[in-house]
Amino acid sequence: MADAYAQYQQQPPPRYYLQNLHRLGRNSPPRSGDTPSPSQSPAPQSPANALNNFFHPQQGQHNAMMAGGQGRLQMHNTLASTTFKYQQQQQQQPHQGHLEHNLAHVQNNNTSGGLSGAHQHSFSAGGAPGNSYNSQQHTGNGAITQPPPAHWQEQLHLCQASRQAVTPHHHARSPAHRPGPNLTAPPKTRKEEEEEKRKAKGNFPRQDWLALDFSGQGLRAMSNALFKYSFLDKLYINHNKLTKLPSAIGRLKLLTLLDASSNSLVGLPVEIGMLTNLRQLYLFDNQITNVPPEFGTLYQLETLGIEGNPLSEPLKQIMMKDGTKTLIVYLRENCPVSLPPTARDWVVLNEDEKPNGKDDDRFTVLCYNILCDKYATQSMYGYTASWALAWDYRKELIIQELQGHNADILCLQEVATDCFEEVLSPALAYHEYKGVFWPKSRAKIMSDSEKKSVDGCATFFKTTKYNLLDKQVIDFSSSAIAREDMKKTADIYNRVMPKDNIAVVTFLENKLTGYRVIIANVHVTWDPAFKDVKLVQTAMLMEELAKISDKFARTHPQSRSLVTAGESPPPTVTYAEGTQIPLIICGDFNSTADSGVYELLSRGSIHHEHDDLAGRTYGNFTKDGMSHPFSLKSSYANIGELSFTNYTPPFSGAIDYIWYSTNSLQVTGLLGEVDSEYMERVAGFPNVHFPSDHIALLAEFQVKPQKQKIAKPPPPDFGPSTNSRK
């Protein structure tokens, strides 16, 4: 950026003479007979006046640059200091400094510029605005001036086309391919349309139409029923008499084009920031003075049409000089911090029914995909401010959240090796946690320095409550190739083995009561095109857990922790078989409740011709089907699965779960939904309040007393039988 300014300073100051460009009135044709006049001033909202004020700011009022964040709402408690530290130091000063330097530089370079000694040749095509920019301009000494930026020329062409589109239902009546500039989005390929629908939230029925054209109808208000058509990707409401847009417009999350030009809009709802699929947003010829900072989430926006609006000077100058993308970045990086959501409710189950068992046998489990730093890129999460996406900011919120919930057991996914060693382990050790960690299997072939960035699964437990009896890792690619029935199947080599997902298994013992619990922490592959692999990985997980639990029941491992002086060892609890041991399976399964993965875990078996297998060949899995011996249930199924555990613009749904064995455990409490009112204005996670694209799950369990098998009494002994008959 600094090099660009230095280069700009070495060039002669640009000069524009735009007196021949007249603002076209709404619904009026171009005026071809106008002649340029040096004494004629452009209209206040015209492109000529806007460009003139930009390149000659001393001729008009020059407003001070908005200091991004000075009007920012302060957060409460620890979030306030964290937000202030990273946002103010890392973002506000550079943005403010660059822009103020830019505006001041343009002003200084134009103080000596004027109309004296200059003339121009204009070759206007029919007097249409913007066409005169195509001719070269020069001063009296022969110096050629620079043409306006290409993006601003396009803005003027689009504005002209918008003013000419005055007939009712103009876009619906127009042919698909008409000459000249038009306001329709470029046609999408079939592959692009299918991909967009696949990523969209929910399943929509087939639609033969995806656009609505209400242009030129004289509308003064919009019915809320319109916003139930959530499948729309184009909406034309231009050339009406609307004074505002309803906030419900934020429900049309698939919109790629919205045209609200030539109305009487004086403001814009912040909910438009929810339309993260927007590529074109046309607002020509309204009375809009400000663009809400929430528009910073429109990271895919290519064109923002604002010509013909009395836009505030700083925003106008950003648009005119650098275009839409730069304005969106500026809004995103300087968006005021909203108030945090209300705390998630704690849902108590069976409040009137006292759970069986002792209070010491009650424990809490947290499951959380914390979003590894190397995956938190601006290309993946373009709707998030860079300072809120930075690891230095996010890690503080993650640690605060983990410490705040204070669960007995933490199951974390996407934990980088260096994060486990240098961040989480030291921070959680102060709260009496000890951790077990394994990176993904790719770390086996990496150097020590490269391993540090590899993510995996980490399980932490309270050392004041539990002893660690055993720990193991399940490597799905290794487990697959070790199976005799899969060694000769191409799908194993081409689809399963390249995925390096793992599961971490820990065997814990309660120090007070002696009950034992198996904790499995897993991260299943993410790709939607690999549903079969997700199912195979889950089936292998259950097979390995069945073997491990039987081994634990048979060998009864002893505690690795030494009993300190004055401390009595925990009572001995034995289990006749592996399925009697309490089992918790936490993880990011990347599978919704209608998937084969969910069906296998909840029902205990799945047919070998299940749709998710899609004709693949996986040995006995696709020959005999898949099954497991455990009686499992998702903890949140007791109240209905959460509306989402992963929230991003392309996808929103529940894909994280805490499964438990119903024969040995009972759910007594759950952490509820995120504040719905807060979510109405959140485009996606992570954001300033949520450091990951996932949310944490938290469940409380009660260990059920073991059912004692009643020994059958021996058969009655009636003594030796005698035969009375002789």
JSON list of C-alpha atoms in Angstrom, two decimals, residues 22-34 125-129 159-166 239 285:
[
{"chain": "A", "resi": 22, "resn": "HIS", "atom": "CA", "xyz": [-25.47, 16.18, -16.82]},
{"chain": "A", "resi": 23, "resn": "ARG", "atom": "CA", "xyz": [-27.39, 14.08, -14.38]},
{"chain": "A", "resi": 24, "resn": "LEU", "atom": "CA", "xyz": [-30.22, 12.32, -16.12]},
{"chain": "A", "resi": 25, "resn": "GLY", "atom": "CA", "xyz": [-33.52, 12.59, -14.35]},
{"chain": "A", "resi": 26, "resn": "ARG", "atom": "CA", "xyz": [-35.30, 9.40, -13.41]},
{"chain": "A", "resi": 27, "resn": "ASN", "atom": "CA", "xyz": [-37.15, 7.83, -16.32]},
{"chain": "A", "resi": 28, "resn": "SER", "atom": "CA", "xyz": [-35.79, 10.46, -18.73]},
{"chain": "A", "resi": 29, "resn": "PRO", "atom": "CA", "xyz": [-33.88, 9.65, -21.94]},
{"chain": "A", "resi": 30, "resn": "PRO", "atom": "CA", "xyz": [-30.36, 10.92, -22.57]},
{"chain": "A", "resi": 31, "resn": "ARG", "atom": "CA", "xyz": [-30.08, 14.51, -23.73]},
{"chain": "A", "resi": 32, "resn": "SER", "atom": "CA", "xyz": [-27.97, 14.51, -26.85]},
{"chain": "A", "resi": 33, "resn": "GLY", "atom": "CA", "xyz": [-28.21, 18.19, -27.62]},
{"chain": "A", "resi": 34, "resn": "ASP", "atom": "CA", "xyz": [-26.46, 19.49, -24.54]},
{"chain": "A", "resi": 125, "resn": "ALA", "atom": "CA", "xyz": [-22.07, 9.12, -28.04]},
{"chain": "A", "resi": 126, "resn": "GLY", "atom": "CA", "xyz": [-25.55, 10.54, -27.87]},
{"chain": "A", "resi": 127, "resn": "GLY", "atom": "CA", "xyz": [-24.73, 12.54, -24.77]},
{"chain": "A", "resi": 128, "resn": "ALA", "atom": "CA", "xyz": [-24.99, 9.51, -22.50]},
{"chain": "A", "resi": 129, "resn": "PRO", "atom": "CA", "xyz": [-23.31, 9.98, -19.13]},
{"chain": "A", "resi": 159, "resn": "CYS", "atom": "CA", "xyz": [-26.59, 3.55, -13.66]},
{"chain": "A", "resi": 160, "resn": "GLN", "atom": "CA", "xyz": [-27.50, 4.68, -17.17]},
{"chain": "A", "resi": 161, "resn": "ALA", "atom": "CA", "xyz": [-28.96, 1.25, -17.96]},
{"chain": "A", "resi": 162, "resn": "SER", "atom": "CA", "xyz": [-30.95, 1.35, -14.72]},
{"chain": "A", "resi": 163, "resn": "ARG", "atom": "CA", "xyz": [-32.48, 4.71, -15.59]},
{"chain": "A", "resi": 164, "resn": "GLN", "atom": "CA", "xyz": [-33.58, 3.40, -18.95]},
{"chain": "A", "resi": 165, "resn": "ALA", "atom": "CA", "xyz": [-35.19, 0.25, -17.48]},
{"chain": "A", "resi": 166, "resn": "VAL", "atom": "CA", "xyz": [-38.43, 2.07, -16.66]},
{"chain": "A", "resi": 239, "resn": "HIS", "atom": "CA", "xyz": [-38.49, 1.96, -10.20]},
{"chain": "A", "resi": 285, "resn": "ASP", "atom": "CA", "xyz": [-31.00, 6.95, -7.61]}
]
